[in-house]
PDB file of C-alpha atoms in Angstrom:
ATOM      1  CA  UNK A   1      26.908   7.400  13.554  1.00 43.00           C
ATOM      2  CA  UNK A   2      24.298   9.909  13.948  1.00 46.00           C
ATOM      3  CA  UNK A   3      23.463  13.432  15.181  1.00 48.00           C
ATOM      4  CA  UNK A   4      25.704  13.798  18.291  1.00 46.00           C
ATOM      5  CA  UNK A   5      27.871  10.708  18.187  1.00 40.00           C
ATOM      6  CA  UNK A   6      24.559   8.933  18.598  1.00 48.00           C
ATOM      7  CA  UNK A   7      24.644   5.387  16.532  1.00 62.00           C
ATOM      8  CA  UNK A   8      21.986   5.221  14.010  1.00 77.00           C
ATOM      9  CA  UNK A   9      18.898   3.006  15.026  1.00 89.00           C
ATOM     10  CA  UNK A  10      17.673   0.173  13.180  1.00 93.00           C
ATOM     11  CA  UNK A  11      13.852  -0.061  12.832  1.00 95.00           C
ATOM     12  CA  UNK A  12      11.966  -2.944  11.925  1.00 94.00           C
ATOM     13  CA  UNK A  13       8.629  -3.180  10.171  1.00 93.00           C
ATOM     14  CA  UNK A  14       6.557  -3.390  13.649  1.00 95.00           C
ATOM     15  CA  UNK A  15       8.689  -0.923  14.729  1.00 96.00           C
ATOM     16  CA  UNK A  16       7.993   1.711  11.910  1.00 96.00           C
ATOM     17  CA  UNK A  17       4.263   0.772  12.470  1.00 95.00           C
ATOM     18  CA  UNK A  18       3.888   1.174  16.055  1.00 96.00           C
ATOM     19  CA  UNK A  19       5.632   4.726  15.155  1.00 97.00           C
ATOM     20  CA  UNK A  20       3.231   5.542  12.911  1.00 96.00           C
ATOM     21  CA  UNK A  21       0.158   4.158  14.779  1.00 96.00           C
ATOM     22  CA  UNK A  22       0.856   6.344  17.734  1.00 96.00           C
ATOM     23  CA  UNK A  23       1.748   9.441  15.589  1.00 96.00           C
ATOM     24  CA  UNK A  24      -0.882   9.186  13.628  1.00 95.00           C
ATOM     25  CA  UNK A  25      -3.310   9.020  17.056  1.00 95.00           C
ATOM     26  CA  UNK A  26      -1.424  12.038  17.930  1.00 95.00           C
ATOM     27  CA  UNK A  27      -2.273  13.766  15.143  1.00 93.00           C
ATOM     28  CA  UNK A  28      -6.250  13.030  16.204  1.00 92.00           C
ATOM     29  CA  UNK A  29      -5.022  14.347  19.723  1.00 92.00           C
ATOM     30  CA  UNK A  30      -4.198  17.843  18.193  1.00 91.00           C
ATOM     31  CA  UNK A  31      -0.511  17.410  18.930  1.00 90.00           C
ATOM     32  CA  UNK A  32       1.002  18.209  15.294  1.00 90.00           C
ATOM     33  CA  UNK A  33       0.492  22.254  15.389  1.00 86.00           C
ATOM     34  CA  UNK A  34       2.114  23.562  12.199  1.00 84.00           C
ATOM     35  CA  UNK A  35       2.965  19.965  10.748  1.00 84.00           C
ATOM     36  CA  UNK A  36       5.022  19.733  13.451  1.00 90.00           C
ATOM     37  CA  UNK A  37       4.782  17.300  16.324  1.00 94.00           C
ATOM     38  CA  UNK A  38       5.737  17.946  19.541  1.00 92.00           C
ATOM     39  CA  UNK A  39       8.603  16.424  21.145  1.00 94.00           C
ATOM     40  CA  UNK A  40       6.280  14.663  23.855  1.00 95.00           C
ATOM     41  CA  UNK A  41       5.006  12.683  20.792  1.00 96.00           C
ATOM     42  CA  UNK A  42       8.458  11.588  19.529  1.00 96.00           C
ATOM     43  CA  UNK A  43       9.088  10.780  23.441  1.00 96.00           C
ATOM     44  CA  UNK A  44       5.615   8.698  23.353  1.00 96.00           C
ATOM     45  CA  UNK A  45       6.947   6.669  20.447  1.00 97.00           C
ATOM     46  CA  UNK A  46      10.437   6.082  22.199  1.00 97.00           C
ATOM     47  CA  UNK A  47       8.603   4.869  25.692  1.00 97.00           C
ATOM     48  CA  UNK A  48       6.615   2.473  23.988  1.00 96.00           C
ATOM     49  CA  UNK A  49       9.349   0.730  21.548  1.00 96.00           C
ATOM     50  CA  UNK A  50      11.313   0.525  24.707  1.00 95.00           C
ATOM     51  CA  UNK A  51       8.577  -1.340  26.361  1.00 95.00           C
ATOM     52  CA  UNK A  52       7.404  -3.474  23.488  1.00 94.00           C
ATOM     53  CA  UNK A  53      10.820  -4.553  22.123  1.00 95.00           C
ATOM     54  CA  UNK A  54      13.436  -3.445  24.649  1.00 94.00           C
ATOM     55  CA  UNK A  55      15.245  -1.341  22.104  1.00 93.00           C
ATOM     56  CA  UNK A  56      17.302   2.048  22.733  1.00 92.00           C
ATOM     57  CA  UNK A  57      15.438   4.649  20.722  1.00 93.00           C
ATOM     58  CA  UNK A  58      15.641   8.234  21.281  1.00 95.00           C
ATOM     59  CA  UNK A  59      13.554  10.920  19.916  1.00 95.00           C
ATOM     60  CA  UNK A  60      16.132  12.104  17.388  1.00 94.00           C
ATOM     61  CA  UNK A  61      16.028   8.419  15.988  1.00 95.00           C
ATOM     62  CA  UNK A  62      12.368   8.911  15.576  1.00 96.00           C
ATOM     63  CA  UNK A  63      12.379  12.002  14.121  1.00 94.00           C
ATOM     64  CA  UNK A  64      14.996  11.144  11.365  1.00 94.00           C
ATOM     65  CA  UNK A  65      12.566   8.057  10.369  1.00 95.00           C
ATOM     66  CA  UNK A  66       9.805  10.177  10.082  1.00 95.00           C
ATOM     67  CA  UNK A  67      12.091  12.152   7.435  1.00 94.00           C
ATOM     68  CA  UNK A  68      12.347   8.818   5.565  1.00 94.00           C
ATOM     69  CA  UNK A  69       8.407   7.776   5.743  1.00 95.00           C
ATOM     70  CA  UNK A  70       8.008  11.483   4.277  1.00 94.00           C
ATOM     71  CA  UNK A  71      10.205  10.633   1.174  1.00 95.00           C
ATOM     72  CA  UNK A  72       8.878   7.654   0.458  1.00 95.00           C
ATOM     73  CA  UNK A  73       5.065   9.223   1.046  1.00 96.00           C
ATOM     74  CA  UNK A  74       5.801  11.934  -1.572  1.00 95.00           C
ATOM     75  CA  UNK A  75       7.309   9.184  -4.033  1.00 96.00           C
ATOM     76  CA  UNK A  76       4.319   7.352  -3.287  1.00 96.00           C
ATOM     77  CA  UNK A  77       1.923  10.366  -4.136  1.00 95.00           C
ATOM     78  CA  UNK A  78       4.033  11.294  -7.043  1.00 95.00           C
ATOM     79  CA  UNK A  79       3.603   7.840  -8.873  1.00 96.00           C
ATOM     80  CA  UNK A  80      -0.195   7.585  -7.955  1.00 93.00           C
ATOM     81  CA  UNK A  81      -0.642  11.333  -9.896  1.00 92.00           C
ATOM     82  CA  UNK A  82       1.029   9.921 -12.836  1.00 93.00           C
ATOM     83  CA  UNK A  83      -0.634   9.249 -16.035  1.00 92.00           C
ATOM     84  CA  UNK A  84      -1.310   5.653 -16.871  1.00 91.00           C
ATOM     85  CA  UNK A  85      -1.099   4.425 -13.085  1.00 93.00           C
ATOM     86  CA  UNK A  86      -4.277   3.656 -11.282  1.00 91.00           C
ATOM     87  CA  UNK A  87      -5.141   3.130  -7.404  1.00 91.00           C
ATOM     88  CA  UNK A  88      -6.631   0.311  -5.748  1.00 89.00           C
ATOM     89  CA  UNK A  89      -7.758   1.566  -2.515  1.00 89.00           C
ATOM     90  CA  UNK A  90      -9.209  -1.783  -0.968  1.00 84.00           C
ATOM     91  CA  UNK A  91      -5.758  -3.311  -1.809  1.00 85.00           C
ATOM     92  CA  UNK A  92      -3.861   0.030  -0.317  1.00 90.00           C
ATOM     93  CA  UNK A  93      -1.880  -0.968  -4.268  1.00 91.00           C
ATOM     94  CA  UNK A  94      -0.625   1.058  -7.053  1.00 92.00           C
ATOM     95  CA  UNK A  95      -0.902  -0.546 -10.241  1.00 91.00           C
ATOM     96  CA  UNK A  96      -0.340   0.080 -14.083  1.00 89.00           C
ATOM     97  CA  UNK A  97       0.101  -1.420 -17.491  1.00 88.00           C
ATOM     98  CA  UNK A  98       3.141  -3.951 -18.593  1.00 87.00           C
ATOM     99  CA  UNK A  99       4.044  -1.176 -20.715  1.00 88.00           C
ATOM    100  CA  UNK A 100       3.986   1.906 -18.731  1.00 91.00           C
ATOM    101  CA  UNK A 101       5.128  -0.052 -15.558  1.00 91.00           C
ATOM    102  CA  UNK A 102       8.644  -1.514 -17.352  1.00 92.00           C
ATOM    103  CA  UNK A 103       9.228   2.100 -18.906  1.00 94.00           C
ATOM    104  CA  UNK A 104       8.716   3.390 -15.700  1.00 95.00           C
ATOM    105  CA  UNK A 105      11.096   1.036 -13.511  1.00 94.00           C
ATOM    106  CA  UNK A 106      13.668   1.175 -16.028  1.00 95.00           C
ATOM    107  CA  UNK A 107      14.302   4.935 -15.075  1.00 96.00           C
ATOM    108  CA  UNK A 108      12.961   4.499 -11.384  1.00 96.00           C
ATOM    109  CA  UNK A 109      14.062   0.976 -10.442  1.00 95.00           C
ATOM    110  CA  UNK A 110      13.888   2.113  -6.721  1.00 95.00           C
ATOM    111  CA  UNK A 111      10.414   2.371  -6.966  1.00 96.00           C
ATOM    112  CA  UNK A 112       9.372  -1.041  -7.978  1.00 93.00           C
ATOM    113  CA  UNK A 113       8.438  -1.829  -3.973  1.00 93.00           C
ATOM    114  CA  UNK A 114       5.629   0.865  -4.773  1.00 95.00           C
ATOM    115  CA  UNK A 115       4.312  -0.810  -7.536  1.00 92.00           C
ATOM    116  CA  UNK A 116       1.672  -4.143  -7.931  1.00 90.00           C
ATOM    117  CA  UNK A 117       2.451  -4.425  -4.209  1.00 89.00           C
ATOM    118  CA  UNK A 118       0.493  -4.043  -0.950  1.00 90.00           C
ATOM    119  CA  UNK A 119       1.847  -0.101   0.316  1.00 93.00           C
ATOM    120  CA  UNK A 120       2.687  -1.336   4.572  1.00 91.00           C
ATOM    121  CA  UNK A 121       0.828   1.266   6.743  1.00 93.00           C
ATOM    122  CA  UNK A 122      -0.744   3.397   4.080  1.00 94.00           C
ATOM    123  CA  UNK A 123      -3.371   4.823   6.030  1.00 93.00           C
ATOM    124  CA  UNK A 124      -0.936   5.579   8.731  1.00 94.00           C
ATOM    125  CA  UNK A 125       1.125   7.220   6.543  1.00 95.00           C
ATOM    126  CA  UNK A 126      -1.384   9.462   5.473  1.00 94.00           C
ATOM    127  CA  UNK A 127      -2.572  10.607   8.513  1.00 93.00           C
ATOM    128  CA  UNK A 128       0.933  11.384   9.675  1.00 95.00           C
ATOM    129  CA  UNK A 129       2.613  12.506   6.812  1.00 93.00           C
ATOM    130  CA  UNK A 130       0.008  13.323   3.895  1.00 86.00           C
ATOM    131  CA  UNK A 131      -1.420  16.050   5.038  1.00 69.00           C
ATOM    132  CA  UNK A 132      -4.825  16.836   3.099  1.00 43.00           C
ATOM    133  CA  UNK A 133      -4.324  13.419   0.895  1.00 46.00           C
ATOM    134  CA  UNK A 134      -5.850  11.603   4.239  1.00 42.00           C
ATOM    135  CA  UNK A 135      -8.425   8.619   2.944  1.00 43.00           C
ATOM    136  CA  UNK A 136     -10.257   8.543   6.741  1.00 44.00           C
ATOM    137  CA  UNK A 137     -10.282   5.039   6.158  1.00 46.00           C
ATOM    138  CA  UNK A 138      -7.301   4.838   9.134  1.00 45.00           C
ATOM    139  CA  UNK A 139      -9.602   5.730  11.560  1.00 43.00           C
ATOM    140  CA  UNK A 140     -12.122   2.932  10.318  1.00 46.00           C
ATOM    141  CA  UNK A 141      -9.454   0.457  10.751  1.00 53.00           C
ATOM    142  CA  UNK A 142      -8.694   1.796  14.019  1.00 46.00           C
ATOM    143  CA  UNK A 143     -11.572   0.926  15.723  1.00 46.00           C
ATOM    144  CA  UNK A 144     -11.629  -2.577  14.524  1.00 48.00           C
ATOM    145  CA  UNK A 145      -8.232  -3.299  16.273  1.00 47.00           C
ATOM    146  CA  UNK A 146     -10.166  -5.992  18.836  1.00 46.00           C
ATOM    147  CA  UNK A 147      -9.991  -8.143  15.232  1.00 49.00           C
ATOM    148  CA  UNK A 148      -7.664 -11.082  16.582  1.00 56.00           C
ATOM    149  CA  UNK A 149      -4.378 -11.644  14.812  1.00 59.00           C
ATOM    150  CA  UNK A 150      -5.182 -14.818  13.096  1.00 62.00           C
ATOM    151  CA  UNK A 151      -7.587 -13.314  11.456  1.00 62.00           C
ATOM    152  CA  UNK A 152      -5.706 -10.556  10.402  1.00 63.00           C
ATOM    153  CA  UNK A 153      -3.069 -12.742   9.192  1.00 61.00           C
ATOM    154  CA  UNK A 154      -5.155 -14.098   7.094  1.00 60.00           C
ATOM    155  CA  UNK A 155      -6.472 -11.262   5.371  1.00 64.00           C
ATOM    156  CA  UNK A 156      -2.575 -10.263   4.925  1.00 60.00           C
ATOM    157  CA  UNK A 157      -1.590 -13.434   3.225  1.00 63.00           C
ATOM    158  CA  UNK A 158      -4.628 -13.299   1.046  1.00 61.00           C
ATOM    159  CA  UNK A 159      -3.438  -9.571  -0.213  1.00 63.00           C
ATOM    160  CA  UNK A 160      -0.084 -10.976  -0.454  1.00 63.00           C
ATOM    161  CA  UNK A 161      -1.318 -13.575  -3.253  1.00 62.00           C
ATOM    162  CA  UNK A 162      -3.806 -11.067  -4.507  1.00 63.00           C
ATOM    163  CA  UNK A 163      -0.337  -8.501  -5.140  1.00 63.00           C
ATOM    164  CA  UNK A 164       1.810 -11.788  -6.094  1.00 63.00           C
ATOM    165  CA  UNK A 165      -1.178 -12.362  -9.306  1.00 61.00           C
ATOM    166  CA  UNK A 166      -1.216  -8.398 -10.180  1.00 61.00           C
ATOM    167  CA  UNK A 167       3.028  -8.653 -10.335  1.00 60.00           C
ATOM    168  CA  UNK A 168       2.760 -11.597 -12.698  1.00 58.00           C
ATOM    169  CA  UNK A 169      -0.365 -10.629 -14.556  1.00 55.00           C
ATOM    170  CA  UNK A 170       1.794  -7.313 -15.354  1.00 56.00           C
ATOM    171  CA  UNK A 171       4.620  -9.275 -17.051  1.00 58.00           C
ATOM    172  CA  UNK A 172       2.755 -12.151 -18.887  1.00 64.00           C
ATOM    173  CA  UNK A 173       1.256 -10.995 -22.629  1.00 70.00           C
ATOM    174  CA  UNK A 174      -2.771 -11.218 -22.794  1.00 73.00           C
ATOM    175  CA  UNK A 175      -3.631 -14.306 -24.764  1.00 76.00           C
ATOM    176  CA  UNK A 176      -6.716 -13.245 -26.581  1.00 78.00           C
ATOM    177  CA  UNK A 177      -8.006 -16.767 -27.690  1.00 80.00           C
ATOM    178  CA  UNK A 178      -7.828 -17.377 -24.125  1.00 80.00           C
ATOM    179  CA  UNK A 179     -10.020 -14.981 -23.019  1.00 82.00           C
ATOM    180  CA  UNK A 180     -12.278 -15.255 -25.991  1.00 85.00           C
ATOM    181  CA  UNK A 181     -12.866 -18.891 -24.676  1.00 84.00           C
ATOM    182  CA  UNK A 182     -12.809 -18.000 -21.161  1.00 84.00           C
ATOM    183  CA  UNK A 183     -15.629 -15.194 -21.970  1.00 85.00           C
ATOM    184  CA  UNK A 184     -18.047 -17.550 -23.927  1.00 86.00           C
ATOM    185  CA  UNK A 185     -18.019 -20.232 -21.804  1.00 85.00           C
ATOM    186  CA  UNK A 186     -20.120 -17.710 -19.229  1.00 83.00           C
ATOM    187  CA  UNK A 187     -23.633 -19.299 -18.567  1.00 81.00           C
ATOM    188  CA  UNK A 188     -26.814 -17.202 -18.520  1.00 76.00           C
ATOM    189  CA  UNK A 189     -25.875 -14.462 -21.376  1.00 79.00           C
ATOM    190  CA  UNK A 190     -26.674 -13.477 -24.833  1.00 81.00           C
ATOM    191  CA  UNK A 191     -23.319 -14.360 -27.381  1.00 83.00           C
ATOM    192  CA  UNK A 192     -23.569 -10.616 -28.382  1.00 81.00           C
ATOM    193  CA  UNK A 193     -23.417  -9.230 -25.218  1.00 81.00           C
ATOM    194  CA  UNK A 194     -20.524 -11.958 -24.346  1.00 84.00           C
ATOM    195  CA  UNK A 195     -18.991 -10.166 -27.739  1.00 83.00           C
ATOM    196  CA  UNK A 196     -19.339  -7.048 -26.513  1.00 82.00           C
ATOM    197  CA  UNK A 197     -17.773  -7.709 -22.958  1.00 84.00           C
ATOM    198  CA  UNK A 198     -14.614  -9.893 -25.157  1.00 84.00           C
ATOM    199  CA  UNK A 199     -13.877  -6.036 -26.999  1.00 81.00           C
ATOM    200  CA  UNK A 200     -14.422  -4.194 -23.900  1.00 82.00           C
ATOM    201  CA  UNK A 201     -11.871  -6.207 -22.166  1.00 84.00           C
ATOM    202  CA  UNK A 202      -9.377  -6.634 -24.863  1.00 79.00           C
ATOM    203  CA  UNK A 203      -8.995  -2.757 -24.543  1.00 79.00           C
ATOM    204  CA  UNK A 204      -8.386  -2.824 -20.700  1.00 80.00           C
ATOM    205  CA  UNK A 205      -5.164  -5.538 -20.855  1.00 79.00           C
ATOM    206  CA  UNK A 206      -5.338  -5.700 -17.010  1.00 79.00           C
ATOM    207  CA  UNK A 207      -9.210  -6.208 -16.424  1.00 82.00           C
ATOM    208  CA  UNK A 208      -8.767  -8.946 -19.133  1.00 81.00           C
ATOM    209  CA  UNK A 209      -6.032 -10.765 -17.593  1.00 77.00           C
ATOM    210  CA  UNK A 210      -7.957 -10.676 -14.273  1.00 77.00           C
ATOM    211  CA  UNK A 211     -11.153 -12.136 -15.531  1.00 82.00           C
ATOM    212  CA  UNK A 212      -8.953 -14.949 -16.936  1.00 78.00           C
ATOM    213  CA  UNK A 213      -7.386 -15.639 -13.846  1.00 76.00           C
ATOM    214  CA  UNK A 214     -11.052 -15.245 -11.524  1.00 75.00           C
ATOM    215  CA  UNK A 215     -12.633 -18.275 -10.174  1.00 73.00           C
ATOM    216  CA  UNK A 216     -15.719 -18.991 -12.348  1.00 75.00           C
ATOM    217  CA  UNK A 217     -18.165 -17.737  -9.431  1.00 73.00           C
ATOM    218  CA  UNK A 218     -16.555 -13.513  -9.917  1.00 72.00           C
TER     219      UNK A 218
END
């Protein structure tokens, strides 16, 4: 039960986005004075869920979830600030080393859905809830909403397998013989400067296991 005797409200994932696609256009609109948006926003979100998926939701319910996105944005910014993780903005993906990523789960094992995967509604997120850490790449994306869905189901499942490789790329061990075969079987270069790319990518474990994996075109 909630606040009031109200029963809690389950949202699903085009739930939470159609939240945060209207907040965050609220936002653009002006209506978050102080951080804090106005009730006819919460009521805007509530009008529409009932009209897209005939579900109960009051603003209350919407506030409280917006409480949750906000934990889950600052454990989000909080990993990306850490030393040895990197950002992959084109991916929306946080990624990091098969050491540093184990020896991080093993003391944060909650946060393993914010790691070598796809982050849902990023840019959303940080228009609505990340104050000054907004990419403007939401508003980009925003006008090219007219994109039809199969395309944009495609594009999805391609990041999916993209984030599926990264995962298992961070838990297999770099075979170097591989790579050194992988590197020197490259067309049009000098064996030196194929040497010199094998020691540069033996230091960077993760561009290395990513070349190996590439399709001989990249």
């Amino acid at each position: 039960m909630g606040r009031k005797g109200e029963k809690q409200f389950r949202w699903s994932k085009p739930m939470e986005h159609m939240m945060l696609q209207i907040l965050a256009e609220e936002v653009k609109l002006g209506n978050r004075p102080n951080n804090n948006f106005r009730q006819s926003s919460f009521t805007r979100v509530v009008d529409a869920i009932k009209e897209k998926f005939g579900a109960t939701c009051l603003p209350d319910h919407v506030e409280n979830h917006l409480r949750t996105v906000r934990a889950s944005w600052s454990t989000i910014v909080a990993i990306r600030g850490r030393s040895g993780f990197s950002w992959i903005e084109y991916l929306k993906m946080i990624i990091a080393s098969p050491s540093v990523y184990h020896d991080y789960i093993q003391k944060n094992p909650s946060h393993d859905k914010y790691i070598h995967k796809k982050i849902d509604f990023y840019d959303e997120m940080a228009l609505v809830v990340g104050k000054d850490m907004a990419t403007g790449s939401f508003a980009k994306q925003h006008r090219k909403r007219n994109r039809s869905n199969d395309e944009i189901e495609k594009i999805s499942e391609k990041l999916g397998e993209v984030a599926a490789a990264l995962t298992k790329l961070s838990t297999n061990k770099l075979d170097v013989s591989s790579l050194y075969d992988e590197i020197m079987k490259t067309k049009g270069y000098e064996e030196e400067f194929l040497a010199s790319v094998f020691d540069h990518l033996v230091q960077n474990e993760m561009l290395a296991k990513s070349f190996i994996v590439n399709s001989d075109r990249l």
